Coordinates of N, CA and C in Angstrom, one line a residue:
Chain A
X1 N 12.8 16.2 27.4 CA 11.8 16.2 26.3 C 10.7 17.2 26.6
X2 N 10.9 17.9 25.5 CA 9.7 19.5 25.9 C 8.1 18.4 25.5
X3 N 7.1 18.9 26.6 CA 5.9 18.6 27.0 C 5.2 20.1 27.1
X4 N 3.7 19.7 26.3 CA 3.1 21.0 26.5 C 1.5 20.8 26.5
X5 N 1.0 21.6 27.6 CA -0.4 20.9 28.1 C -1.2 22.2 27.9
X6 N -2.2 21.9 27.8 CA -3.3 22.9 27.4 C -4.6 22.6 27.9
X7 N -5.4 23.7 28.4 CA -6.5 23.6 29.9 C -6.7 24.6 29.7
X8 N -8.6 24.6 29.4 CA -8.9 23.1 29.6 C -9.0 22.5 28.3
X9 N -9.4 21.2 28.2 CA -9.8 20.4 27.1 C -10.7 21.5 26.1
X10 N -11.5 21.7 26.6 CA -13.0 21.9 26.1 C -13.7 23.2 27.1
X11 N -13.9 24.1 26.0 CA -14.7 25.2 26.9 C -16.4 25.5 25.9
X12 N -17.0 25.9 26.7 CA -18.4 26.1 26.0 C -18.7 27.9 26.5
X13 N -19.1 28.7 26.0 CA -19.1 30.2 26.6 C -20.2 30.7 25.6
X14 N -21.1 31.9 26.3 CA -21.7 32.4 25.1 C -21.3 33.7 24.9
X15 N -22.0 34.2 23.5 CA -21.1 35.2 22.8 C -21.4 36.4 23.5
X16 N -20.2 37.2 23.1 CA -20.1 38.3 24.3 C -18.7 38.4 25.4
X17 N -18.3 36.5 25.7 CA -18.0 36.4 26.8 C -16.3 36.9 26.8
X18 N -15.4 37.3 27.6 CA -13.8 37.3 27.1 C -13.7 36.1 27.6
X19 N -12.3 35.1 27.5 CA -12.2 34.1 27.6 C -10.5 33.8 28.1
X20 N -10.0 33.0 28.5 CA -8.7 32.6 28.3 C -8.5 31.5 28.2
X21 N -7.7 30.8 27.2 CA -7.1 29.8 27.4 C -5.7 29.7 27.2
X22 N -5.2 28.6 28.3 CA -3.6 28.3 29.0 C -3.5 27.2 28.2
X23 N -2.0 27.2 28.4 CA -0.9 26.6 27.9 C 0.4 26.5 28.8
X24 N 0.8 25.4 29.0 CA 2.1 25.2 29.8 C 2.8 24.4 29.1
X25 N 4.4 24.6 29.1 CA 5.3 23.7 29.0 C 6.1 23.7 29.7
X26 N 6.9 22.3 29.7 CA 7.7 22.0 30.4 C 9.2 22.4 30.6
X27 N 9.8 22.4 29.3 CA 11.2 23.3 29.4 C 11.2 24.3 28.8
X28 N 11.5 25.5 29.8 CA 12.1 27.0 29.7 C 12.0 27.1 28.3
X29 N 13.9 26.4 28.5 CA 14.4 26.7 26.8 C 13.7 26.9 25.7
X30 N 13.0 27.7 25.6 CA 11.9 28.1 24.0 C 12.5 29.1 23.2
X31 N 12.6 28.9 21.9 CA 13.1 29.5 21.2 C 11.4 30.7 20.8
X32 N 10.4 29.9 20.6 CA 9.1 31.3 20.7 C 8.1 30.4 21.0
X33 N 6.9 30.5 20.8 CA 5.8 29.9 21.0 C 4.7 30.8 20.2
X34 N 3.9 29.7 20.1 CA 2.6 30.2 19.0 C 1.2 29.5 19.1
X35 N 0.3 30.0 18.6 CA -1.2 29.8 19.0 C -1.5 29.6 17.8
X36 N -2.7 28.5 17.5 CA -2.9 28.1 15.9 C -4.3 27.8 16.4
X37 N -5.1 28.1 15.3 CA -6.2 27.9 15.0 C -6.8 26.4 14.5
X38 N -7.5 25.7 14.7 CA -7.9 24.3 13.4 C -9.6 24.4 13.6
X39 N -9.8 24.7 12.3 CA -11.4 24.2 11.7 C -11.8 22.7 11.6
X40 N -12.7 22.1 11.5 CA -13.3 20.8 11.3 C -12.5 20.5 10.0
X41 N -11.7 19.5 9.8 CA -11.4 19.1 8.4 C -10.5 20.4 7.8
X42 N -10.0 20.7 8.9 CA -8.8 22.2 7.7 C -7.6 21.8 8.5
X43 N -7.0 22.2 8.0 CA -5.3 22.6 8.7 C -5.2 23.8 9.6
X44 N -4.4 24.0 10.2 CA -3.9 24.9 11.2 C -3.6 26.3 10.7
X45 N -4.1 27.3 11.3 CA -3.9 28.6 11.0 C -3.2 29.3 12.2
X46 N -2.2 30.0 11.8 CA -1.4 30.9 12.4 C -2.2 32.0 13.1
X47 N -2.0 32.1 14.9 CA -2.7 33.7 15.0 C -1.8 34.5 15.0
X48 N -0.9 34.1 16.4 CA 0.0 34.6 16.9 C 1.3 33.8 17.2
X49 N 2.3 35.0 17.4 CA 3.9 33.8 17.7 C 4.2 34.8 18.7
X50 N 4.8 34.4 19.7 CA 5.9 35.1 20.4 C 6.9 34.6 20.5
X51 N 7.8 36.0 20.2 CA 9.4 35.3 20.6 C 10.2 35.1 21.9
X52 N 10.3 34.4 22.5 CA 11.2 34.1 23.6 C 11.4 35.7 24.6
X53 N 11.6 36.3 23.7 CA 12.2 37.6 24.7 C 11.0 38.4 24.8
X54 N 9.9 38.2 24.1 CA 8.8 38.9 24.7 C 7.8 38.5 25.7
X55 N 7.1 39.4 26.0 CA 5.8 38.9 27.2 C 4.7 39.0 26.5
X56 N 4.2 39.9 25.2 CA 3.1 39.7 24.7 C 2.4 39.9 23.3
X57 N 2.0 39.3 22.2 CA 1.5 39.9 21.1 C -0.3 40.0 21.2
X58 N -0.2 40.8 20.2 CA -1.6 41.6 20.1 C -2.2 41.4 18.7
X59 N -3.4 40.6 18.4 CA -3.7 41.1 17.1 C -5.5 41.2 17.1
X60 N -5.7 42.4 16.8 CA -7.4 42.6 17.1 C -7.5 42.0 18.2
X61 N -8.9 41.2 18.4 CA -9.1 40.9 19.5 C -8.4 39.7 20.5
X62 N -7.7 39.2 19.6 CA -6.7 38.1 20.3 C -5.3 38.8 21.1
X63 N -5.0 38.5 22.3 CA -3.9 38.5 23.1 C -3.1 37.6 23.7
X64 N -1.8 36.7 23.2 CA -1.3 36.3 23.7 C -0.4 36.6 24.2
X65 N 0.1 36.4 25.9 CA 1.4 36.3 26.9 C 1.8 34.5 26.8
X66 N 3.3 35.8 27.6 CA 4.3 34.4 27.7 C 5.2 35.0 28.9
X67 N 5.0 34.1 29.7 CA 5.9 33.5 30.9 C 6.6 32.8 31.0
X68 N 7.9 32.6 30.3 CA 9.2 31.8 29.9 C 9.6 30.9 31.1
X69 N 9.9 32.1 32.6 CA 10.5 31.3 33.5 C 9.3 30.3 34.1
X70 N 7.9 30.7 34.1 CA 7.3 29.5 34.7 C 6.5 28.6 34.0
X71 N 7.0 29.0 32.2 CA 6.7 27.7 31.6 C 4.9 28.0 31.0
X72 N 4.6 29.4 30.9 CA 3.0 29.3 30.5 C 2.9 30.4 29.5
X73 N 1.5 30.1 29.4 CA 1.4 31.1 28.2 C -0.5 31.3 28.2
X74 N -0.4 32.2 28.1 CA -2.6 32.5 27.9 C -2.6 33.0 26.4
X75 N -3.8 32.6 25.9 CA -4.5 33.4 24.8 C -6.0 34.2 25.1
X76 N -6.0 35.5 25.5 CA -7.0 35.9 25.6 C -7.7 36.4 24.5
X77 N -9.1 35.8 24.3 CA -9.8 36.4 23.7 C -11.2 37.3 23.9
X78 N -11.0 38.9 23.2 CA -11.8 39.7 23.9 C -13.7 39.4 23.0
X79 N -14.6 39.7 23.7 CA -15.6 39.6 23.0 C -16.1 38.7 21.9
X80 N -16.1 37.3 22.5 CA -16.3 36.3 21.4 C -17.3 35.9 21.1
X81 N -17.2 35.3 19.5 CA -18.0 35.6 19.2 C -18.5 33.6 18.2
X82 N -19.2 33.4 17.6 CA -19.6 32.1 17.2 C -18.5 31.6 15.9
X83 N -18.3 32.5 15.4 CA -17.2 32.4 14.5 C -15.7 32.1 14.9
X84 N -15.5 32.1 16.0 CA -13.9 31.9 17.1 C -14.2 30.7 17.5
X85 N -15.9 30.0 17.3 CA -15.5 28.4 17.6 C -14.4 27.4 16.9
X86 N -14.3 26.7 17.5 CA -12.5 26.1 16.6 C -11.8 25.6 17.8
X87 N -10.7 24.6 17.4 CA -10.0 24.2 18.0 C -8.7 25.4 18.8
X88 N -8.0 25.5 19.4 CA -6.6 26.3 19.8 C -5.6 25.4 20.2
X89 N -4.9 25.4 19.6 CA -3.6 24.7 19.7 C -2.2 25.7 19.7
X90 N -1.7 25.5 21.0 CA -0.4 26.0 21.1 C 0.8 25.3 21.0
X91 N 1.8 25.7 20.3 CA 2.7 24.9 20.0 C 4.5 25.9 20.3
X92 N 5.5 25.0 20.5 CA 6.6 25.2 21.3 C 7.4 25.2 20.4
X93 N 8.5 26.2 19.8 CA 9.8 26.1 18.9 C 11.2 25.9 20.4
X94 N 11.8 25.1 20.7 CA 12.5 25.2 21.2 C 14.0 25.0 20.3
X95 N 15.1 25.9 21.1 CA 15.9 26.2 19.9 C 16.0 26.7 18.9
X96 N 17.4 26.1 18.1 CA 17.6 26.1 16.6 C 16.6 25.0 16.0
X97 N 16.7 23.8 16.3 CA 15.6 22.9 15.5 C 14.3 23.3 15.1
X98 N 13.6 23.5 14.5 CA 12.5 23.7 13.7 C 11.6 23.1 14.3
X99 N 11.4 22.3 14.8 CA 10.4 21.1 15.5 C 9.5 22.2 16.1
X100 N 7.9 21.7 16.0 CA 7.3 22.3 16.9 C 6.5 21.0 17.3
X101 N 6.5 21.3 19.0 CA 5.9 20.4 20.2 C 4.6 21.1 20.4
X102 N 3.2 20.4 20.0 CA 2.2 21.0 19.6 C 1.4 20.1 21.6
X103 N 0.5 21.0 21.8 CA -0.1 20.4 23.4 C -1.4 19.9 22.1
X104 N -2.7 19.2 23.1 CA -3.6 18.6 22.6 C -4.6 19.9 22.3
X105 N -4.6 21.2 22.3 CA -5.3 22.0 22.0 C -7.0 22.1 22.6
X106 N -7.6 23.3 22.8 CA -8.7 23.7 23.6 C -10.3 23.5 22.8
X107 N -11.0 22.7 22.3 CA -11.9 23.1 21.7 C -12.8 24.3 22.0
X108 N -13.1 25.2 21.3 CA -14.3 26.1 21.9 C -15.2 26.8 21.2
X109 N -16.1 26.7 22.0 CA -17.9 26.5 21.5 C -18.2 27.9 21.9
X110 N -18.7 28.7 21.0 CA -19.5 30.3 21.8 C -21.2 30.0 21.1
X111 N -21.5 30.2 22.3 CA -23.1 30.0 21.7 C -23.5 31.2 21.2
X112 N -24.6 31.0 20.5 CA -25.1 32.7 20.2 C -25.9 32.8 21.5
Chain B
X1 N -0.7 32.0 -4.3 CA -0.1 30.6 -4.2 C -1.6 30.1 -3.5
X2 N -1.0 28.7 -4.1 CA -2.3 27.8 -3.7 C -2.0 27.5 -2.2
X3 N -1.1 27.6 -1.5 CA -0.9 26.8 -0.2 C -0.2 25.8 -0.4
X4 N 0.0 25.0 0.7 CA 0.1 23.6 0.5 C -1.1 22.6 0.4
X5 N -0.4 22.1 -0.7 CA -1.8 20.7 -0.9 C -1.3 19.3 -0.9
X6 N -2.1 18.8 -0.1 CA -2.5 17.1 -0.1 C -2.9 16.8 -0.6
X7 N -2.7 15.0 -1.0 CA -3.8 14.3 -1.5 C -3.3 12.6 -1.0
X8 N -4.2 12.4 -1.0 CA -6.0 12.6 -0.9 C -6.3 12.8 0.4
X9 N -7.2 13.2 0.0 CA -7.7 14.0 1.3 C -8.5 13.0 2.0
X10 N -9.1 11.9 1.6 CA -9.3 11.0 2.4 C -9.0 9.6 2.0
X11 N -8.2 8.6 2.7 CA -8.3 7.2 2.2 C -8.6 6.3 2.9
X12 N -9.3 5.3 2.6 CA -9.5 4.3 3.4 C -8.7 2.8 2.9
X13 N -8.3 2.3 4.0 CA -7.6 0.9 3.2 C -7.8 0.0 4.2
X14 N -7.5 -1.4 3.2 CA -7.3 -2.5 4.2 C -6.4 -2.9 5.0
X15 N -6.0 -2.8 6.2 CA -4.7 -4.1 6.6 C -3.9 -4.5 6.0
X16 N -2.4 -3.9 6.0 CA -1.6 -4.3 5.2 C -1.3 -4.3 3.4
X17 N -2.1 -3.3 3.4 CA -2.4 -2.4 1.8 C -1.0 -1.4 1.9
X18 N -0.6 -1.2 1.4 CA 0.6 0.3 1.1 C -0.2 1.5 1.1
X19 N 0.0 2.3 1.5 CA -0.6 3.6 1.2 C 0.5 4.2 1.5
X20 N 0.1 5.8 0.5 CA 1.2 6.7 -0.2 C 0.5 8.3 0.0
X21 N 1.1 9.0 0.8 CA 0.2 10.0 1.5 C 0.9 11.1 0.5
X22 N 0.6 12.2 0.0 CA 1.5 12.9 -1.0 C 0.9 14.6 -0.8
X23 N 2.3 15.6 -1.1 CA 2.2 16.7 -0.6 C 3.5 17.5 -1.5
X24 N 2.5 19.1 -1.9 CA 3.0 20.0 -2.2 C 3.4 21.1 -1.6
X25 N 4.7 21.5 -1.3 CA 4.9 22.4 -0.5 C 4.7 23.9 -1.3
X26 N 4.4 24.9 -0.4 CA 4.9 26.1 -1.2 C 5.9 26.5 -2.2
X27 N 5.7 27.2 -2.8 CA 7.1 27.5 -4.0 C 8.2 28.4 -3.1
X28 N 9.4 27.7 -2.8 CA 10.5 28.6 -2.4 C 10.6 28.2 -0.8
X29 N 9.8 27.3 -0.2 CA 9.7 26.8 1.3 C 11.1 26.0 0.9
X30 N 11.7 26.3 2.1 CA 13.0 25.4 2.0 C 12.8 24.5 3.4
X31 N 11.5 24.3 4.3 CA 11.5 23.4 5.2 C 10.3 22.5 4.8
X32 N 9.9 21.2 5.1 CA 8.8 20.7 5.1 C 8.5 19.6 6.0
X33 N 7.2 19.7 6.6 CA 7.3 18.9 8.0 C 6.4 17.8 7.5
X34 N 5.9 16.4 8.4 CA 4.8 15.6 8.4 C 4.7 15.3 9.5
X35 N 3.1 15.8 10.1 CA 2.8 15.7 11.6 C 1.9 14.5 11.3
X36 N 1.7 14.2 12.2 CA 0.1 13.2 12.5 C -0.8 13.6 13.6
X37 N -1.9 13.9 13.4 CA -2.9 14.0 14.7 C -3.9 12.9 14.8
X38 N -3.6 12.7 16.2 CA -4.6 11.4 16.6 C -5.7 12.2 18.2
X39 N -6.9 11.3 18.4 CA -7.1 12.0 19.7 C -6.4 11.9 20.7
X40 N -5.8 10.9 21.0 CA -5.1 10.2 22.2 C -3.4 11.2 22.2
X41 N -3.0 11.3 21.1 CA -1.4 11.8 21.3 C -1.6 12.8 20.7
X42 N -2.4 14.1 20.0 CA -2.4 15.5 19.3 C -1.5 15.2 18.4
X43 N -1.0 16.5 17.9 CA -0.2 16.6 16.8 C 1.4 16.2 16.7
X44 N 2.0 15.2 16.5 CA 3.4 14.9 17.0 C 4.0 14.8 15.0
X45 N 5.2 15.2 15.3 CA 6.1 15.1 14.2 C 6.9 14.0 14.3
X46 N 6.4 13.9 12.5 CA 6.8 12.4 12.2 C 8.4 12.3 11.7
X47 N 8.6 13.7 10.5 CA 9.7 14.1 10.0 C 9.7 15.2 9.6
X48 N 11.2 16.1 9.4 CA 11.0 17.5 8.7 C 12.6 17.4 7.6
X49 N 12.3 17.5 6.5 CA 13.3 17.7 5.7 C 13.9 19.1 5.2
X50 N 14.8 19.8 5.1 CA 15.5 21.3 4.5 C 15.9 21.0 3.5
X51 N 15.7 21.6 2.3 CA 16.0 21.8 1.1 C 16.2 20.0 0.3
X52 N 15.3 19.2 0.9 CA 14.9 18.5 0.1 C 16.0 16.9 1.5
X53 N 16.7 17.8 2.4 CA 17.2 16.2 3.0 C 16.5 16.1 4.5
X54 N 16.3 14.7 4.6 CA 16.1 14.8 6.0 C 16.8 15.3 7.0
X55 N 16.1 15.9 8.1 CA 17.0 16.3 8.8 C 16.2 15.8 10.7
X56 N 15.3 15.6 10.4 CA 15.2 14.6 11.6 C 14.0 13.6 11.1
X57 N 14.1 12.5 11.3 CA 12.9 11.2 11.4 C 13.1 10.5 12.6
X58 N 13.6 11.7 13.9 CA 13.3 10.5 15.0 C 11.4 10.2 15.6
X59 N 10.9 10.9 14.7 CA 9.4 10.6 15.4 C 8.8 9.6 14.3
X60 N 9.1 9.2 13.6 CA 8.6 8.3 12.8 C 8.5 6.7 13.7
X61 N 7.7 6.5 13.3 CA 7.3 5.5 14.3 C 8.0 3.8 14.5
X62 N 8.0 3.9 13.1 CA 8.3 2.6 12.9 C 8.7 1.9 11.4
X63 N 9.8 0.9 11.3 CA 10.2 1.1 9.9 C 9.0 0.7 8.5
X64 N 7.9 0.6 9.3 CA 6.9 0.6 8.3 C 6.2 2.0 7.4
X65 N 6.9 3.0 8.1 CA 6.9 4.6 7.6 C 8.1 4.7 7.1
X66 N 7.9 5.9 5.5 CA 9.3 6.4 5.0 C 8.9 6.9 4.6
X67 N 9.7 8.2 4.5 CA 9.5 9.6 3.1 C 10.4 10.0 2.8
X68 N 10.1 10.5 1.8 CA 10.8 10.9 0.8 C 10.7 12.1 0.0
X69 N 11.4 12.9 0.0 CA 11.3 14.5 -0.8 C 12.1 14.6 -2.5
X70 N 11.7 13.9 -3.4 CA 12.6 13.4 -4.6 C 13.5 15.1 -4.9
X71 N 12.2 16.0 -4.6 CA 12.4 17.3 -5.4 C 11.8 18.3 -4.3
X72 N 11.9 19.8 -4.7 CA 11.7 20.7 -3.7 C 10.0 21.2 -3.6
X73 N 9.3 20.4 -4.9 CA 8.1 20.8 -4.9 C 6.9 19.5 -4.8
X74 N 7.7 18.6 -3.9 CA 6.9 17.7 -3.9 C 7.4 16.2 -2.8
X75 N 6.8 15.8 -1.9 CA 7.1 14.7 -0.8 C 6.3 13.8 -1.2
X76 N 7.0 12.6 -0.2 CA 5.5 11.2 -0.4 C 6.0 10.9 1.2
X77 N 4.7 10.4 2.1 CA 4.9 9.5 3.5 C 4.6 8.2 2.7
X78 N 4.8 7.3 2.8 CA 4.6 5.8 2.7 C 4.3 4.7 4.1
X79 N 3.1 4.3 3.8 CA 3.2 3.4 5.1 C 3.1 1.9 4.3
X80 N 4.0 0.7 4.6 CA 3.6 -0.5 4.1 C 4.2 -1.6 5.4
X81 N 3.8 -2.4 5.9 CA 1.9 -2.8 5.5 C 1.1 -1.7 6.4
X82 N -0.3 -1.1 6.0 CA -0.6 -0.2 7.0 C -1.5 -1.4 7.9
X83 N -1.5 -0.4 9.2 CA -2.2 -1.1 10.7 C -3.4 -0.2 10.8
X84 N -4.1 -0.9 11.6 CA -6.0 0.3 12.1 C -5.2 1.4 12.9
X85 N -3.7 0.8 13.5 CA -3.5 2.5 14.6 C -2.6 2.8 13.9
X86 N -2.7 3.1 12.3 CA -2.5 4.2 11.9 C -3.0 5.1 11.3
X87 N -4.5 4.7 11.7 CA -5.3 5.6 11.0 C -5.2 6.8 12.1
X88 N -5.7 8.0 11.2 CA -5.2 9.7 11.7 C -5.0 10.5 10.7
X89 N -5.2 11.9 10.7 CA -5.4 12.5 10.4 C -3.7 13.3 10.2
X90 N -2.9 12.7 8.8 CA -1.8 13.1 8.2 C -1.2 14.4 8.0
X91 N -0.8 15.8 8.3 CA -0.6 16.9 7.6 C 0.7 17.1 7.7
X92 N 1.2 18.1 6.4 CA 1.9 18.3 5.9 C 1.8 19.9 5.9
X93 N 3.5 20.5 6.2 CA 3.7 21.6 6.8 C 4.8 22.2 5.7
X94 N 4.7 23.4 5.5 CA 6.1 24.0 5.1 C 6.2 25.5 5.9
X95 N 7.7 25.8 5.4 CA 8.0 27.1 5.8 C 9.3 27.8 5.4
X96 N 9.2 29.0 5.1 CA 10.4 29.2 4.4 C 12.0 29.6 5.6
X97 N 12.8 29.3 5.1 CA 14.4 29.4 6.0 C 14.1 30.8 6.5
X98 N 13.9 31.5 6.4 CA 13.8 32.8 7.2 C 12.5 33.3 7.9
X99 N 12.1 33.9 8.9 CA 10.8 34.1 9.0 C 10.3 32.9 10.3
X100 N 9.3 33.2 10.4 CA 8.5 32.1 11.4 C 7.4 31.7 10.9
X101 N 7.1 31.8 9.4 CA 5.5 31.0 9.4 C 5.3 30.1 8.9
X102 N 4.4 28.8 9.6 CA 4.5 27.4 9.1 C 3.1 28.0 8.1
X103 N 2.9 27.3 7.0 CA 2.1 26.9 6.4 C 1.6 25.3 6.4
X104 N 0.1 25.4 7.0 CA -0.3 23.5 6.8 C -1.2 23.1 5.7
X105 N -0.9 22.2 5.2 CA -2.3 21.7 4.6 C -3.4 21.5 5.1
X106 N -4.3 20.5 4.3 CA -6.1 20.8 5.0 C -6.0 19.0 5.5
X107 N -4.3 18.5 5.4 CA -4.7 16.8 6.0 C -5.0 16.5 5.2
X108 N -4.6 15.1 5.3 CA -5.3 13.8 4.5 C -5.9 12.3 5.8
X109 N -6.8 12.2 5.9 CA -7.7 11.5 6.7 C -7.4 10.0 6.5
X110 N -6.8 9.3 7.1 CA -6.2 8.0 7.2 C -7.2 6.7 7.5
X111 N -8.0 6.2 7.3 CA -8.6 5.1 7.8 C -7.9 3.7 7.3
X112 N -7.5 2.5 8.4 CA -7.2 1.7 7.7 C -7.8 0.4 8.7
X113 N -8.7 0.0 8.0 CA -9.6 -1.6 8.3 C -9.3 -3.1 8.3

């Protein structure tokens, strides 16, 4: 059963700072993996996906890698800022099944 | 497109009341999921149906949960009788057969007393 952990809980940083937050899962087998955003009271927003055979996407100032064989994955974010506060939830496609195995996601605070 | 929409976006009920969680998927999404987020267990899938059938409910909890997709533009979760530990924060996901992008709703907020 795919498991996927996210560290730390909770980060606080002020703005300016780059940042990373991890993500690990448990089985290899990934079909891709993806980084989602959640506001107070919203739904989940798409940043990034990687597919299995890559090591990294890029979008503005967000960077996510993926390290398939040891199961991890970072979201770096460059120069943050108070508006990037929000939850980060990374979540697991393994296979053909559709299912995504979502970890408990990072809250994070940038102060001004 | 509007996205996907829920309703209601919030309910409160008593112990053992029925409650009927309800969801619009995108036009032309041929997947549709129902997660639950709690603090204790994050976001876990309850069910996801393709072109209107189920195609897994092994996360559904217990036979006091059911859904139902009558049509391609419209789901219902049902819980009867509901419990206090089902209250959580309901969403509802689509995505179309090709491509990678889930679309979620904004949740519907479960309290039940």
């Amino acid at each position: 059963k795919q498991e996927v952990t996210q560290i730390p809980a909770a980060l606080s940083v002020p703005e300016g700072e780059n940042l990373v937050l991890n993500c690990s899962f448990t089985d290899s087998a990934i079909y891709n993996l993806q980084w989602f955003r959640q506001d107070p009271g919203k739904g989940l927003t798409s940043l990034l996906l990687i597919q299995s055979s890559q090591r990294e996407q890029t979008s503005g100032r967000l960077n996510a890698s993926l390290d398939k064989s040891s199961g991890r994955s970072t979201l770096y974010i460059a120069a943050s800022q108070p508006g990037d506060s929000a939850t980060y939830l990374c979540a697991v496609r393994s296979g053909s099944n559709y299912k995504l195995t979502f970890g408990k996601g990072t809250l994070l605070t940038v102060n001004p | 497109d509007a996205g996907v929409i829920q309703s209601p976006r919030h309910e409160v009920t008593e112990m053992g009341q029925e409650v009927t969680l309800r969801c619009k998927p995108i036009s032309g999404h041929d997947y549709l999921f129902w997660y639950r987020q709690t603090m204790m267990r994050g976001l876990e899938l309850l069910i996801y149906f393709n072109n209107n059938v189920p195609i897994d409910d092994s996360g559904m909890p217990e036979d006091r949960f059911s859904a139902k997709m009558p049509n391609a533009s419209f789901s219902t979760l049902k819980i009867q009788p509901s419990e206090p530990r089902d209250s959580a924060v309901y969403f509802c996901a689509s995505r179309p057969g090709q491509g990678n992008g889930y679309t979620f709703g904004s949740g519907t907020r479960l309290t039940v007393v």
